[in-house]
GROMACS .gro file of C-alpha atoms in nm:
model
  343
    1UNK     CA    1  -1.471  -0.651   3.478
    2UNK     CA    2  -1.365  -0.311   3.349
    3UNK     CA    3  -1.001  -0.420   3.355
    4UNK     CA    4  -1.086  -0.732   3.157
    5UNK     CA    5  -1.269  -0.526   2.894
    6UNK     CA    6  -0.976  -0.286   2.869
    7UNK     CA    7  -0.735  -0.574   2.812
    8UNK     CA    8  -0.961  -0.729   2.549
    9UNK     CA    9  -0.989  -0.393   2.371
   10UNK     CA   10  -0.612  -0.354   2.379
   11UNK     CA   11  -0.568  -0.701   2.229
   12UNK     CA   12  -0.833  -0.685   1.956
   13UNK     CA   13  -0.898  -0.320   1.863
   14UNK     CA   14  -0.703  -0.026   1.724
   15UNK     CA   15  -0.882   0.276   1.874
   16UNK     CA   16  -0.898   0.610   1.690
   17UNK     CA   17  -0.918   0.908   1.922
   18UNK     CA   18  -0.952   1.278   1.855
   19UNK     CA   19  -0.580   1.345   1.883
   20UNK     CA   20  -0.418   1.008   1.827
   21UNK     CA   21  -0.444   0.635   1.772
   22UNK     CA   22  -0.418   0.381   2.054
   23UNK     CA   23  -0.326   0.012   2.061
   24UNK     CA   24  -0.136   0.032   1.735
   25UNK     CA   25   0.108  -0.250   1.800
   26UNK     CA   26   0.029  -0.619   1.832
   27UNK     CA   27   0.064  -0.725   2.195
   28UNK     CA   28  -0.086  -1.074   2.211
   29UNK     CA   29   0.241  -1.264   2.229
   30UNK     CA   30   0.311  -1.540   2.485
   31UNK     CA   31   0.347  -1.425   2.845
   32UNK     CA   32   0.238  -1.066   2.789
   33UNK     CA   33  -0.108  -1.105   2.947
   34UNK     CA   34  -0.180  -1.301   3.261
   35UNK     CA   35  -0.447  -1.561   3.209
   36UNK     CA   36  -0.418  -1.567   2.829
   37UNK     CA   37  -0.259  -1.852   2.640
   38UNK     CA   38  -0.110  -1.678   2.338
   39UNK     CA   39   0.128  -1.955   2.237
   40UNK     CA   40   0.103  -2.054   1.871
   41UNK     CA   41  -0.156  -2.322   1.816
   42UNK     CA   42  -0.225  -2.451   1.466
   43UNK     CA   43  -0.571  -2.586   1.546
   44UNK     CA   44  -0.678  -2.252   1.691
   45UNK     CA   45  -0.536  -2.067   1.390
   46UNK     CA   46  -0.720  -2.293   1.144
   47UNK     CA   47  -1.043  -2.245   1.339
   48UNK     CA   48  -1.020  -1.864   1.343
   49UNK     CA   49  -0.868  -1.805   0.999
   50UNK     CA   50  -1.099  -1.748   0.704
   51UNK     CA   51  -1.112  -1.573   0.366
   52UNK     CA   52  -1.441  -1.419   0.248
   53UNK     CA   53  -1.473  -1.293  -0.109
   54UNK     CA   54  -1.687  -0.979  -0.107
   55UNK     CA   55  -1.667  -0.869  -0.471
   56UNK     CA   56  -1.495  -0.999  -0.782
   57UNK     CA   57  -1.509  -0.900  -1.147
   58UNK     CA   58  -1.276  -0.924  -1.444
   59UNK     CA   59  -1.012  -0.686  -1.309
   60UNK     CA   60  -1.078  -0.625  -0.939
   61UNK     CA   61  -1.121  -0.831  -0.626
   62UNK     CA   62  -1.220  -0.739  -0.272
   63UNK     CA   63  -1.193  -1.000  -0.001
   64UNK     CA   64  -1.163  -1.024   0.376
   65UNK     CA   65  -0.876  -1.209   0.539
   66UNK     CA   66  -0.956  -1.272   0.905
   67UNK     CA   67  -0.740  -1.415   1.181
   68UNK     CA   68  -0.389  -1.312   1.071
   69UNK     CA   69  -0.125  -1.067   1.186
   70UNK     CA   70  -0.026  -0.747   1.007
   71UNK     CA   71   0.306  -0.901   0.904
   72UNK     CA   72   0.133  -1.176   0.704
   73UNK     CA   73  -0.117  -0.935   0.549
   74UNK     CA   74   0.163  -0.702   0.444
   75UNK     CA   75   0.360  -0.996   0.303
   76UNK     CA   76   0.068  -1.073   0.067
   77UNK     CA   77   0.048  -0.709  -0.037
   78UNK     CA   78   0.421  -0.679  -0.108
   79UNK     CA   79   0.430  -1.010  -0.299
   80UNK     CA   80   0.139  -0.897  -0.516
   81UNK     CA   81   0.321  -0.576  -0.596
   82UNK     CA   82   0.672  -0.705  -0.649
   83UNK     CA   83   0.707  -1.082  -0.675
   84UNK     CA   84   0.430  -1.222  -0.895
   85UNK     CA   85   0.585  -1.239  -1.246
   86UNK     CA   86   0.442  -1.100  -1.569
   87UNK     CA   87   0.558  -1.044  -1.928
   88UNK     CA   88   0.671  -0.696  -2.033
   89UNK     CA   89   0.878  -0.529  -2.305
   90UNK     CA   90   1.246  -0.550  -2.210
   91UNK     CA   91   1.436  -0.483  -2.534
   92UNK     CA   92   1.341  -0.245  -2.816
   93UNK     CA   93   1.525  -0.260  -3.148
   94UNK     CA   94   1.462   0.075  -3.318
   95UNK     CA   95   1.497   0.061  -3.697
   96UNK     CA   96   1.352   0.405  -3.762
   97UNK     CA   97   1.205   0.670  -3.533
   98UNK     CA   98   1.148   1.015  -3.679
   99UNK     CA   99   0.882   1.115  -3.426
  100UNK     CA  100   0.944   1.382  -3.164
  101UNK     CA  101   0.962   1.113  -2.894
  102UNK     CA  102   1.324   1.016  -2.823
  103UNK     CA  103   1.418   0.650  -2.858
  104UNK     CA  104   1.478   0.593  -2.486
  105UNK     CA  105   1.151   0.765  -2.388
  106UNK     CA  106   0.964   0.561  -2.648
  107UNK     CA  107   1.122   0.239  -2.518
  108UNK     CA  108   1.022   0.332  -2.163
  109UNK     CA  109   0.660   0.393  -2.268
  110UNK     CA  110   0.650   0.060  -2.449
  111UNK     CA  111   0.783  -0.118  -2.140
  112UNK     CA  112   0.489   0.007  -1.930
  113UNK     CA  113   0.226  -0.140  -2.165
  114UNK     CA  114   0.065  -0.446  -1.998
  115UNK     CA  115   0.093  -0.755  -2.217
  116UNK     CA  116  -0.186  -1.013  -2.216
  117UNK     CA  117   0.021  -1.331  -2.185
  118UNK     CA  118   0.019  -1.591  -1.909
  119UNK     CA  119   0.368  -1.574  -1.751
  120UNK     CA  120   0.326  -1.925  -1.607
  121UNK     CA  121   0.373  -2.060  -1.960
  122UNK     CA  122   0.716  -1.899  -2.001
  123UNK     CA  123   1.061  -1.933  -1.848
  124UNK     CA  124   1.287  -1.656  -1.725
  125UNK     CA  125   1.519  -1.540  -2.001
  126UNK     CA  126   1.887  -1.624  -1.960
  127UNK     CA  127   2.066  -1.546  -2.288
  128UNK     CA  128   1.928  -1.522  -2.641
  129UNK     CA  129   1.551  -1.519  -2.669
  130UNK     CA  130   1.368  -1.835  -2.772
  131UNK     CA  131   1.003  -1.936  -2.798
  132UNK     CA  132   1.002  -2.056  -2.434
  133UNK     CA  133   1.112  -1.724  -2.281
  134UNK     CA  134   1.043  -1.441  -2.527
  135UNK     CA  135   0.752  -1.276  -2.705
  136UNK     CA  136   0.814  -1.058  -3.008
  137UNK     CA  137   0.606  -0.762  -3.127
  138UNK     CA  138   0.648  -0.537  -3.430
  139UNK     CA  139   0.539  -0.172  -3.442
  140UNK     CA  140   0.551  -0.009  -3.785
  141UNK     CA  141   0.343   0.306  -3.843
  142UNK     CA  142   0.391   0.589  -4.094
  143UNK     CA  143   0.186   0.908  -4.093
  144UNK     CA  144   0.056   1.050  -4.422
  145UNK     CA  145  -0.181   1.324  -4.532
  146UNK     CA  146  -0.541   1.243  -4.603
  147UNK     CA  147  -0.602   1.332  -4.968
  148UNK     CA  148  -0.978   1.345  -4.908
  149UNK     CA  149  -0.964   1.599  -4.622
  150UNK     CA  150  -1.145   1.930  -4.662
  151UNK     CA  151  -0.915   2.219  -4.751
  152UNK     CA  152  -1.038   2.440  -4.467
  153UNK     CA  153  -1.020   2.162  -4.206
  154UNK     CA  154  -0.794   2.202  -3.902
  155UNK     CA  155  -0.883   1.873  -3.732
  156UNK     CA  156  -0.578   1.639  -3.719
  157UNK     CA  157  -0.813   1.339  -3.717
  158UNK     CA  158  -0.938   1.448  -4.060
  159UNK     CA  159  -0.613   1.588  -4.202
  160UNK     CA  160  -0.382   1.297  -4.128
  161UNK     CA  161  -0.379   0.918  -4.150
  162UNK     CA  162  -0.212   0.721  -3.867
  163UNK     CA  163  -0.118   1.038  -3.680
  164UNK     CA  164  -0.179   0.861  -3.346
  165UNK     CA  165   0.013   0.543  -3.265
  166UNK     CA  166  -0.187   0.312  -3.040
  167UNK     CA  167  -0.119  -0.027  -2.889
  168UNK     CA  168  -0.355  -0.174  -3.149
  169UNK     CA  169  -0.077  -0.114  -3.401
  170UNK     CA  170   0.148  -0.363  -3.219
  171UNK     CA  171   0.163  -0.693  -3.408
  172UNK     CA  172   0.262  -1.017  -3.242
  173UNK     CA  173   0.528  -1.213  -3.434
  174UNK     CA  174   0.531  -1.579  -3.316
  175UNK     CA  175   0.867  -1.739  -3.245
  176UNK     CA  176   0.923  -2.110  -3.310
  177UNK     CA  177   0.605  -2.305  -3.236
  178UNK     CA  178   0.427  -2.023  -3.047
  179UNK     CA  179   0.162  -1.996  -3.319
  180UNK     CA  180   0.060  -2.356  -3.243
  181UNK     CA  181   0.064  -2.309  -2.864
  182UNK     CA  182  -0.126  -1.980  -2.843
  183UNK     CA  183  -0.446  -1.920  -3.042
  184UNK     CA  184  -0.470  -1.600  -3.241
  185UNK     CA  185  -0.565  -1.303  -3.027
  186UNK     CA  186  -0.441  -1.444  -2.696
  187UNK     CA  187  -0.101  -1.271  -2.712
  188UNK     CA  188  -0.163  -0.898  -2.733
  189UNK     CA  189  -0.155  -0.575  -2.534
  190UNK     CA  190  -0.422  -0.577  -2.262
  191UNK     CA  191  -0.573  -0.254  -2.397
  192UNK     CA  192  -0.570  -0.159  -2.764
  193UNK     CA  193  -0.630   0.213  -2.710
  194UNK     CA  194  -0.319   0.318  -2.516
  195UNK     CA  195  -0.159   0.614  -2.692
  196UNK     CA  196   0.211   0.555  -2.759
  197UNK     CA  197   0.308   0.859  -2.970
  198UNK     CA  198   0.174   1.119  -3.213
  199UNK     CA  199   0.307   1.167  -3.565
  200UNK     CA  200   0.286   1.417  -3.847
  201UNK     CA  201   0.312   1.351  -4.223
  202UNK     CA  202   0.648   1.201  -4.313
  203UNK     CA  203   0.723   1.080  -3.959
  204UNK     CA  204   0.753   0.708  -3.894
  205UNK     CA  205   0.807   0.459  -3.614
  206UNK     CA  206   0.951   0.120  -3.705
  207UNK     CA  207   1.075  -0.105  -3.425
  208UNK     CA  208   1.086  -0.457  -3.284
  209UNK     CA  209   1.005  -0.542  -2.920
  210UNK     CA  210   1.114  -0.839  -2.709
  211UNK     CA  211   0.897  -0.920  -2.408
  212UNK     CA  212   1.041  -1.129  -2.124
  213UNK     CA  213   0.929  -1.261  -1.787
  214UNK     CA  214   1.015  -1.056  -1.479
  215UNK     CA  215   0.897  -0.936  -1.137
  216UNK     CA  216   0.812  -0.594  -1.002
  217UNK     CA  217   1.110  -0.608  -0.765
  218UNK     CA  218   1.333  -0.567  -1.072
  219UNK     CA  219   1.119  -0.305  -1.248
  220UNK     CA  220   0.772  -0.161  -1.188
  221UNK     CA  221   0.666  -0.252  -1.544
  222UNK     CA  222   0.650  -0.618  -1.434
  223UNK     CA  223   0.407  -0.547  -1.149
  224UNK     CA  224   0.079  -0.735  -1.222
  225UNK     CA  225  -0.144  -0.503  -1.018
  226UNK     CA  226  -0.253  -0.145  -1.058
  227UNK     CA  227  -0.327  -0.134  -0.685
  228UNK     CA  228  -0.297  -0.384  -0.402
  229UNK     CA  229  -0.391  -0.253  -0.059
  230UNK     CA  230  -0.561  -0.347   0.264
  231UNK     CA  231  -0.735  -0.174   0.553
  232UNK     CA  232  -0.866  -0.290   0.887
  233UNK     CA  233  -1.238  -0.345   0.928
  234UNK     CA  234  -1.399  -0.039   1.093
  235UNK     CA  235  -1.576  -0.093   1.425
  236UNK     CA  236  -1.814   0.189   1.525
  237UNK     CA  237  -1.992   0.174   1.860
  238UNK     CA  238  -2.258   0.411   1.993
  239UNK     CA  239  -2.195   0.453   2.365
  240UNK     CA  240  -2.545   0.585   2.432
  241UNK     CA  241  -2.873   0.626   2.237
  242UNK     CA  242  -2.879   0.910   1.985
  243UNK     CA  243  -3.228   1.039   1.904
  244UNK     CA  244  -3.408   1.320   1.726
  245UNK     CA  245  -3.215   1.578   1.526
  246UNK     CA  246  -2.892   1.452   1.682
  247UNK     CA  247  -2.946   1.124   1.495
  248UNK     CA  248  -2.964   1.306   1.160
  249UNK     CA  249  -2.659   1.510   1.252
  250UNK     CA  250  -2.470   1.194   1.349
  251UNK     CA  251  -2.543   1.026   1.015
  252UNK     CA  252  -2.399   1.327   0.831
  253UNK     CA  253  -2.070   1.286   1.016
  254UNK     CA  254  -2.004   0.949   0.850
  255UNK     CA  255  -1.988   0.813   0.499
  256UNK     CA  256  -2.326   0.739   0.336
  257UNK     CA  257  -2.476   0.411   0.456
  258UNK     CA  258  -2.274   0.385   0.778
  259UNK     CA  259  -2.531   0.534   1.017
  260UNK     CA  260  -2.900   0.460   0.962
  261UNK     CA  261  -3.179   0.669   1.111
  262UNK     CA  262  -3.489   0.466   1.203
  263UNK     CA  263  -3.833   0.557   1.333
  264UNK     CA  264  -3.889   0.387   1.670
  265UNK     CA  265  -4.212   0.469   1.851
  266UNK     CA  266  -4.234   0.801   1.670
  267UNK     CA  267  -3.873   0.899   1.744
  268UNK     CA  268  -3.574   0.916   1.513
  269UNK     CA  269  -3.309   0.679   1.644
  270UNK     CA  270  -2.958   0.634   1.503
  271UNK     CA  271  -2.801   0.290   1.463
  272UNK     CA  272  -2.481   0.162   1.308
  273UNK     CA  273  -2.588  -0.002   0.980
  274UNK     CA  274  -2.271  -0.083   0.786
  275UNK     CA  275  -1.941   0.031   0.943
  276UNK     CA  276  -1.748  -0.130   0.656
  277UNK     CA  277  -1.839   0.166   0.432
  278UNK     CA  278  -1.674   0.424   0.657
  279UNK     CA  279  -1.351   0.591   0.549
  280UNK     CA  280  -1.276   0.716   0.902
  281UNK     CA  281  -1.257   1.083   0.818
  282UNK     CA  282  -1.312   1.144   1.192
  283UNK     CA  283  -1.552   1.424   1.110
  284UNK     CA  284  -1.741   1.325   1.426
  285UNK     CA  285  -1.466   1.477   1.641
  286UNK     CA  286  -1.552   1.823   1.509
  287UNK     CA  287  -1.894   1.794   1.672
  288UNK     CA  288  -1.862   1.885   2.040
  289UNK     CA  289  -2.197   1.728   2.132
  290UNK     CA  290  -2.161   1.394   1.954
  291UNK     CA  291  -1.792   1.312   1.974
  292UNK     CA  292  -1.834   1.164   2.325
  293UNK     CA  293  -2.111   0.922   2.228
  294UNK     CA  294  -1.917   0.735   1.958
  295UNK     CA  295  -1.616   0.506   1.979
  296UNK     CA  296  -1.416   0.461   1.658
  297UNK     CA  297  -1.197   0.152   1.630
  298UNK     CA  298  -1.067  -0.103   1.383
  299UNK     CA  299  -1.066  -0.481   1.425
  300UNK     CA  300  -0.700  -0.574   1.458
  301UNK     CA  301  -0.705  -0.909   1.275
  302UNK     CA  302  -0.971  -0.838   1.008
  303UNK     CA  303  -0.813  -0.715   0.684
  304UNK     CA  304  -1.010  -0.589   0.385
  305UNK     CA  305  -0.797  -0.646   0.074
  306UNK     CA  306  -0.850  -0.463  -0.254
  307UNK     CA  307  -0.665  -0.599  -0.559
  308UNK     CA  308  -0.692  -0.438  -0.901
  309UNK     CA  309  -0.523  -0.626  -1.184
  310UNK     CA  310  -0.361  -0.457  -1.483
  311UNK     CA  311  -0.545  -0.714  -1.695
  312UNK     CA  312  -0.255  -0.952  -1.745
  313UNK     CA  313  -0.416  -1.215  -1.520
  314UNK     CA  314  -0.749  -1.225  -1.333
  315UNK     CA  315  -0.719  -1.089  -0.976
  316UNK     CA  316  -0.811  -1.422  -0.814
  317UNK     CA  317  -0.525  -1.590  -1.004
  318UNK     CA  318  -0.286  -1.318  -0.886
  319UNK     CA  319  -0.383  -1.383  -0.522
  320UNK     CA  320  -0.335  -1.758  -0.562
  321UNK     CA  321   0.005  -1.698  -0.726
  322UNK     CA  322   0.102  -1.470  -0.436
  323UNK     CA  323   0.012  -1.747  -0.192
  324UNK     CA  324   0.234  -1.988  -0.388
  325UNK     CA  325   0.523  -1.742  -0.371
  326UNK     CA  326   0.480  -1.707   0.007
  327UNK     CA  327   0.466  -2.086   0.045
  328UNK     CA  328   0.790  -2.112  -0.155
  329UNK     CA  329   0.958  -1.862   0.077
  330UNK     CA  330   0.847  -2.066   0.379
  331UNK     CA  331   0.982  -2.387   0.226
  332UNK     CA  332   1.319  -2.228   0.153
  333UNK     CA  333   1.336  -2.096   0.508
  334UNK     CA  334   1.263  -2.443   0.651
  335UNK     CA  335   1.523  -2.596   0.420
  336UNK     CA  336   1.778  -2.344   0.545
  337UNK     CA  337   1.697  -2.435   0.905
  338UNK     CA  338   1.736  -2.804   0.829
  339UNK     CA  339   2.069  -2.738   0.657
  340UNK     CA  340   2.200  -2.542   0.958
  341UNK     CA  341   2.094  -2.815   1.201
  342UNK     CA  342   2.268  -3.079   0.990
  343UNK     CA  343   2.592  -2.875   0.991
   0.00000   0.00000   0.00000
């Protein structure tokens, strides 16, 4: 019985000890364990696999993906970071720049501004830009003195006009029939308060920007996410009852909400309330009395994904686009196999 439990723990849990981590690698492949049928079975996979959305708002999404291997989870993460396309500034035509920001630094800053435009409606740019593959923005700002400012004022916001260049100063210039396809206000920077440069009276920035479709693999400015990460679901087990002051001490060793102290028959008793909230600081291992009554582990096939969009597309759309990219990779791989077999 003990041997069976040890095998099951090895197969399904990553165990965090005081001085190391056990069962890191996946071991449930065919023939590795006697009595276990680990051969790939589609029906079993479909039965065990599920996706649970935990939280979603305009820019962030947290969901659980259960029943997959680390390789698949990491494939989703990498595709979200580097292979879901977006629109970003690629070419900057500088007509006049008398600010202290050099042209190449200014162009780099402009490239990192997220553009609110659905990349699915555009093609990848090949040669000269057209309405089907390019967006055009104009930035023209000149700083002047405020004639109504108080003489003894030292506040730049009062002394100068247009001394800060923001993304709100970027103006979309439709190409071809883009004005008919996209309603006013749909093509714009995601945020209108990103500071681009600062000017002083007499200084001016006048330039034209071309935005094209690209992927984060080519340049980080095309990445559609601010963060895309996953972690394994924590699994915290109390090996024996913890009562009295020890229960209060135990709760302080974990993140708030993980350990709950209840009154049972006049005694304080600790119980695991919500292990999902734990960050696994392993503070418990600094307590000589309590470190032997708790087992810290992570569920091997339960992944908690956190996706934060830059605002270009909603996070749920980004995840669905990442799935489409992965499906395309699988199709190309199968086509390659078929081509080799035919040869």
